[in-house]
Amino acid sequence: MTASCELCTSDGGEVLWRDALCRVVLPDDPLKQTGTCRVIVERHVKELSDLAPADLAALMQVVVRVERALIAVLKPVKINVASLGNQVPHVHWHVVPRWTTDRSFPDPIWAPAKREGVVPSIAREALVEALRKHL
Amino acid sequence: MTASCELCTSDGGEVLWRDALCRVVLPDDPLKQTGTCRVIVERHVKELSDLAPADLAALMQVVVRVERALIAVLKPVKINVASLGNQVPHVHWHVVPRWTTDRSFPDPIWAPAKREGVVPSIAREALVEALRKHL
């Protein structure tokens, strides 16, 4: 636990699932992309290589479950997965559903927008409920 | 093997390391960021969730080794790891070293450049040799 780290001191969004290793959240901030979830390690570790192999394997199986939940609920054409942590160096995965009509497809979601994106419309409460059911 | 997939029909760069599951390459194309490596699954699979748990765990240990090699050789401030595959839907990880002085830090490397980046200067041959030694 690091007092200055926002992922140590807050959940970082609405918790969809959690165990001793990590939590799955739907961020509170306006999303660049509908359905983007984060999988956040509970301990403060900076790099993937700071995790024991068994913990990293277990973490990736949570990422896989989030991926499958997003595919089931939102039917994206692709899932993007990234661990960046340049701003908050506490390991967390972004799990991002993509559609060919979204703002920057096929570029990464962080690239400049190519168009006004069209993505599935779903109320946040319904999304939370559906993802929880699949996790 | 998919005949229309460029990661099935070519190595996708200079091979630094390889086993039956995956290969580590330094891409041939001009890199956005010095030292960026790719870890490419040998089989044609689209999503992380298409890999058996043991294969995904082993793949992540290769990513960890690349991460550690990049830290040892190039001393970045952070490593970014991403599996996107919007353009080539064949699982491959981008393992990207970051420096506070690079073109877009702390934003993702795919975001618009904030500055003319300054990153460590190393000849490609020396980089290949150093990374191979650490892998």
Coordinates of C-alpha atoms in Angstrom, one line a residue:
Chain A
M1 CA 0.0 0.0 0.0
T2 CA 1.4 3.3 -1.1
A3 CA -0.4 6.4 0.3
S4 CA 0.3 8.5 -2.8
C5 CA -1.1 5.9 -5.2
E6 CA -4.7 6.4 -6.3
L7 CA -5.1 2.6 -7.0
C8 CA -4.0 1.8 -3.4
T9 CA -6.2 4.4 -1.8
S10 CA -9.4 3.9 -3.9
D11 CA -11.1 1.2 -5.9
G12 CA -10.7 3.1 -9.2
G13 CA -14.3 2.5 -10.2
E14 CA -17.3 0.4 -9.6
V15 CA -16.2 -3.1 -8.4
L16 CA -17.6 -5.9 -10.6
W17 CA -15.6 -8.7 -9.0
R18 CA -12.8 -9.1 -6.5
D19 CA -10.5 -11.6 -4.9
A20 CA -7.3 -11.4 -2.8
L21 CA -5.2 -10.9 -5.9
C22 CA -7.1 -8.3 -7.9
R23 CA -10.4 -6.5 -8.6
V24 CA -12.3 -5.9 -11.8
V25 CA -13.8 -2.4 -12.0
L26 CA -15.8 -0.3 -14.4
P27 CA -14.2 3.1 -14.1
D28 CA -16.2 6.1 -12.9
D29 CA -14.7 8.6 -15.2
P30 CA -16.3 9.1 -18.6
L31 CA -15.1 6.3 -20.8
K32 CA -13.3 6.7 -24.1
Q33 CA -15.0 3.4 -25.0
T34 CA -18.2 1.8 -23.7
G35 CA -17.5 -1.3 -21.7
T36 CA -13.8 -0.7 -21.0
C37 CA -12.9 -2.5 -17.7
R38 CA -9.8 -2.4 -15.6
V39 CA -8.3 -5.4 -13.8
I40 CA -6.3 -3.9 -10.9
V41 CA -3.8 -5.8 -8.7
E42 CA -4.5 -5.3 -5.0
R43 CA -0.9 -5.1 -4.0
H44 CA 1.2 -2.1 -5.1
V45 CA 3.5 -3.5 -7.8
K46 CA 5.0 -1.5 -10.7
E47 CA 5.8 -4.0 -13.4
L48 CA 4.4 -7.4 -14.6
S49 CA 7.8 -8.8 -13.8
D50 CA 7.3 -7.8 -10.1
L51 CA 4.5 -10.5 -9.8
A52 CA 5.3 -14.1 -9.0
P53 CA 4.6 -16.3 -12.0
A54 CA 1.6 -18.0 -10.3
D55 CA 0.1 -14.6 -9.5
L56 CA 0.6 -13.3 -13.1
A57 CA -1.0 -16.5 -14.5
A58 CA -4.0 -16.1 -12.2
L59 CA -4.2 -12.4 -13.1
M60 CA -4.3 -13.2 -16.8
Q61 CA -7.2 -15.7 -16.2
V62 CA -9.2 -12.8 -14.7
V63 CA -8.3 -10.8 -17.8
V64 CA -9.6 -13.7 -19.9
R65 CA -12.8 -13.8 -17.9
V66 CA -13.3 -10.1 -18.5
E67 CA -12.6 -10.5 -22.2
R68 CA -15.2 -13.3 -22.4
A69 CA -17.7 -11.3 -20.5
L70 CA -17.3 -8.3 -22.8
I71 CA -17.6 -10.5 -25.9
A72 CA -20.8 -12.1 -24.5
V73 CA -22.4 -8.8 -23.5
L74 CA -21.2 -6.3 -26.1
K75 CA -20.2 -8.4 -29.1
P76 CA -17.1 -6.4 -30.1
V77 CA -15.1 -7.3 -33.2
K78 CA -11.8 -7.4 -31.1
I79 CA -10.6 -7.1 -27.5
N80 CA -7.5 -4.9 -26.8
V81 CA -5.6 -5.5 -23.6
A82 CA -2.9 -3.2 -22.2
S83 CA -0.8 -2.6 -19.1
L84 CA 0.7 0.9 -19.3
G85 CA 0.9 2.5 -15.9
N86 CA 2.9 5.6 -16.9
Q87 CA 0.6 7.9 -14.9
V88 CA -0.2 5.4 -12.1
P89 CA 2.7 2.9 -11.8
H90 CA 0.5 0.2 -10.1
V91 CA -0.2 -2.8 -12.3
H92 CA -3.6 -2.6 -13.9
W93 CA -4.9 -3.9 -17.2
H94 CA -7.2 -2.0 -19.5
V95 CA -9.5 -4.4 -21.3
V96 CA -11.1 -2.5 -24.2
P97 CA -13.8 -3.8 -26.5
R98 CA -13.4 -2.5 -30.1
W99 CA -15.9 -2.1 -33.0
T100 CA -15.1 -1.2 -36.6
T101 CA -17.3 1.9 -36.2
D102 CA -15.6 3.1 -33.0
R103 CA -13.7 6.4 -32.8
S104 CA -10.3 5.1 -33.9
F105 CA -10.6 1.6 -35.2
P106 CA -8.3 -0.1 -36.3
D107 CA -5.8 2.2 -34.5
P108 CA -5.4 1.9 -30.8
I109 CA -8.0 3.6 -28.7
W110 CA -5.4 6.1 -27.6
A111 CA -4.7 7.3 -31.1
P112 CA -6.4 10.4 -32.5
A113 CA -10.1 9.9 -33.3
K114 CA -10.8 9.2 -37.0
R115 CA -14.5 9.7 -36.7
E116 CA -17.4 10.2 -34.3
G117 CA -17.6 6.7 -33.0
V118 CA -20.6 4.6 -33.0
V119 CA -20.7 1.9 -30.4
P120 CA -23.4 -0.2 -28.7
S121 CA -25.7 1.8 -26.5
I122 CA -26.3 0.3 -23.1
A123 CA -27.2 1.9 -19.8
R124 CA -24.5 1.8 -17.2
E125 CA -26.6 -0.1 -14.7
A126 CA -27.5 -2.7 -17.3
L127 CA -23.9 -3.1 -18.3
V128 CA -22.8 -3.5 -14.6
E129 CA -25.4 -6.2 -14.1
A130 CA -24.6 -8.1 -17.3
L131 CA -20.9 -8.1 -16.7
R132 CA -21.3 -9.2 -13.1
K133 CA -23.4 -12.1 -14.2
H134 CA -20.7 -13.2 -16.7
L135 CA -17.8 -12.8 -14.2
Chain B
M1 CA -1.6 -21.1 -40.1
T2 CA -3.7 -18.6 -42.1
A3 CA -2.4 -17.8 -45.5
S4 CA -3.6 -14.2 -45.4
C5 CA -2.0 -13.4 -42.0
E6 CA 1.3 -11.7 -42.1
L7 CA 2.3 -13.1 -38.7
C8 CA 1.6 -16.6 -40.0
T9 CA 3.6 -16.1 -43.2
S10 CA 6.6 -14.1 -41.9
D11 CA 8.5 -13.7 -38.7
G12 CA 7.5 -10.1 -38.4
G13 CA 11.1 -8.9 -37.6
E14 CA 14.5 -10.2 -36.5
V15 CA 14.0 -13.2 -34.3
L16 CA 15.7 -12.8 -30.9
W17 CA 14.4 -15.9 -29.3
R18 CA 11.9 -18.7 -30.1
D19 CA 10.3 -21.8 -28.8
A20 CA 7.3 -23.9 -29.9
L21 CA 4.8 -21.5 -28.4
C22 CA 6.1 -18.1 -29.4
R23 CA 8.9 -16.0 -30.8
V24 CA 10.4 -12.7 -29.7
V25 CA 11.2 -10.3 -32.5
L26 CA 12.7 -6.8 -33.0
P27 CA 10.4 -5.4 -35.8
D28 CA 12.1 -4.5 -39.1
D29 CA 9.9 -1.4 -39.6
P30 CA 11.1 1.9 -38.3
L31 CA 10.2 1.8 -34.6
K32 CA 8.1 4.4 -32.9
Q33 CA 10.2 3.7 -29.9
T34 CA 13.7 2.3 -29.6
G35 CA 13.8 -1.2 -28.2
T36 CA 10.1 -2.1 -28.8
C37 CA 9.9 -5.9 -29.1
R38 CA 7.0 -8.1 -30.1
V39 CA 6.2 -11.5 -28.6
I40 CA 4.2 -13.4 -31.2
V41 CA 2.3 -16.6 -30.7
E42 CA 3.3 -19.2 -33.3
R43 CA -0.3 -20.5 -33.8
H44 CA -2.9 -18.3 -35.4
V45 CA -5.2 -17.4 -32.5
K46 CA -7.2 -14.2 -32.3
E47 CA -7.8 -13.4 -28.6
L48 CA -6.0 -14.2 -25.4
S49 CA -9.0 -16.2 -24.3
D50 CA -8.3 -18.6 -27.3
L51 CA -5.2 -19.7 -25.6
A52 CA -5.2 -22.6 -23.0
P53 CA -4.4 -21.3 -19.5
A54 CA -1.0 -23.0 -19.4
D55 CA -0.1 -21.5 -22.8
L56 CA -1.1 -18.0 -21.7
A57 CA 0.9 -18.4 -18.5
A58 CA 4.0 -19.5 -20.4
L59 CA 3.5 -16.7 -22.9
M60 CA 3.4 -14.1 -20.1
Q61 CA 6.6 -15.5 -18.7
V62 CA 8.3 -14.8 -22.1
V63 CA 6.8 -11.2 -21.9
V64 CA 8.3 -10.9 -18.4
R65 CA 11.7 -12.0 -19.7
V66 CA 11.5 -9.4 -22.5
E67 CA 10.5 -6.8 -20.0
R68 CA 13.5 -7.7 -17.8
A69 CA 15.9 -7.7 -20.7
L70 CA 14.7 -4.2 -21.8
I71 CA 15.1 -2.9 -18.3
A72 CA 18.6 -4.3 -18.0
V73 CA 19.7 -3.1 -21.4
L74 CA 17.9 0.3 -21.8
K75 CA 17.0 1.3 -18.3
P76 CA 13.5 2.7 -19.1
V77 CA 11.4 4.4 -16.4
K78 CA 8.4 2.1 -17.3
I79 CA 7.5 -0.9 -19.5
N80 CA 4.2 -0.8 -21.4
V81 CA 2.7 -4.1 -22.6
A82 CA -0.2 -4.3 -25.0
S83 CA -2.1 -6.9 -27.1
L84 CA -4.2 -5.1 -29.7
G85 CA -4.4 -7.0 -33.0
N86 CA -7.0 -4.7 -34.7
Q87 CA -5.0 -4.8 -37.9
V88 CA -3.5 -8.2 -37.6
P89 CA -5.8 -10.4 -35.4
H90 CA -3.1 -12.9 -34.4
V91 CA -2.1 -12.7 -30.8
H92 CA 1.1 -10.6 -30.3
W93 CA 2.3 -8.5 -27.5
H94 CA 4.0 -5.1 -27.9
V95 CA 6.6 -4.7 -25.1
V96 CA 7.5 -1.0 -25.2
P97 CA 10.2 0.7 -23.0
R98 CA 9.3 4.2 -21.9
W99 CA 11.3 7.2 -20.9
T100 CA 10.0 10.5 -19.4
T101 CA 11.7 12.3 -22.4
D102 CA 10.1 10.1 -25.1
R103 CA 7.7 11.5 -27.7
S104 CA 4.5 11.0 -25.7
F105 CA 5.3 10.2 -22.1
P106 CA 3.2 9.8 -19.9
D107 CA 0.6 9.2 -22.5
P108 CA 0.5 5.9 -24.4
I109 CA 3.0 5.6 -27.3
W110 CA 0.1 5.6 -29.7
A111 CA -1.1 9.0 -28.6
P112 CA -0.1 12.2 -30.5
A113 CA 3.5 13.2 -29.9
K114 CA 4.0 15.9 -27.3
R115 CA 7.6 16.7 -28.2
E116 CA 10.5 15.5 -30.2
G117 CA 11.4 12.4 -28.2
V118 CA 14.8 11.8 -26.6
V119 CA 15.6 8.2 -26.0
P120 CA 18.8 6.1 -25.5
S121 CA 20.9 5.9 -28.6
I122 CA 22.0 2.3 -29.5
A123 CA 23.0 0.7 -32.8
R124 CA 20.5 -1.9 -33.9
E125 CA 23.2 -4.6 -34.0
A126 CA 24.3 -3.9 -30.4
L127 CA 20.7 -3.9 -29.3
V128 CA 20.0 -7.2 -30.9
E129 CA 23.1 -8.7 -29.3
A130 CA 22.4 -7.3 -25.8
L131 CA 18.7 -8.4 -25.8
R132 CA 19.7 -11.9 -27.1
K133 CA 22.2 -12.2 -24.2
H134 CA 19.4 -11.4 -21.7
L135 CA 16.8 -13.6 -23.2

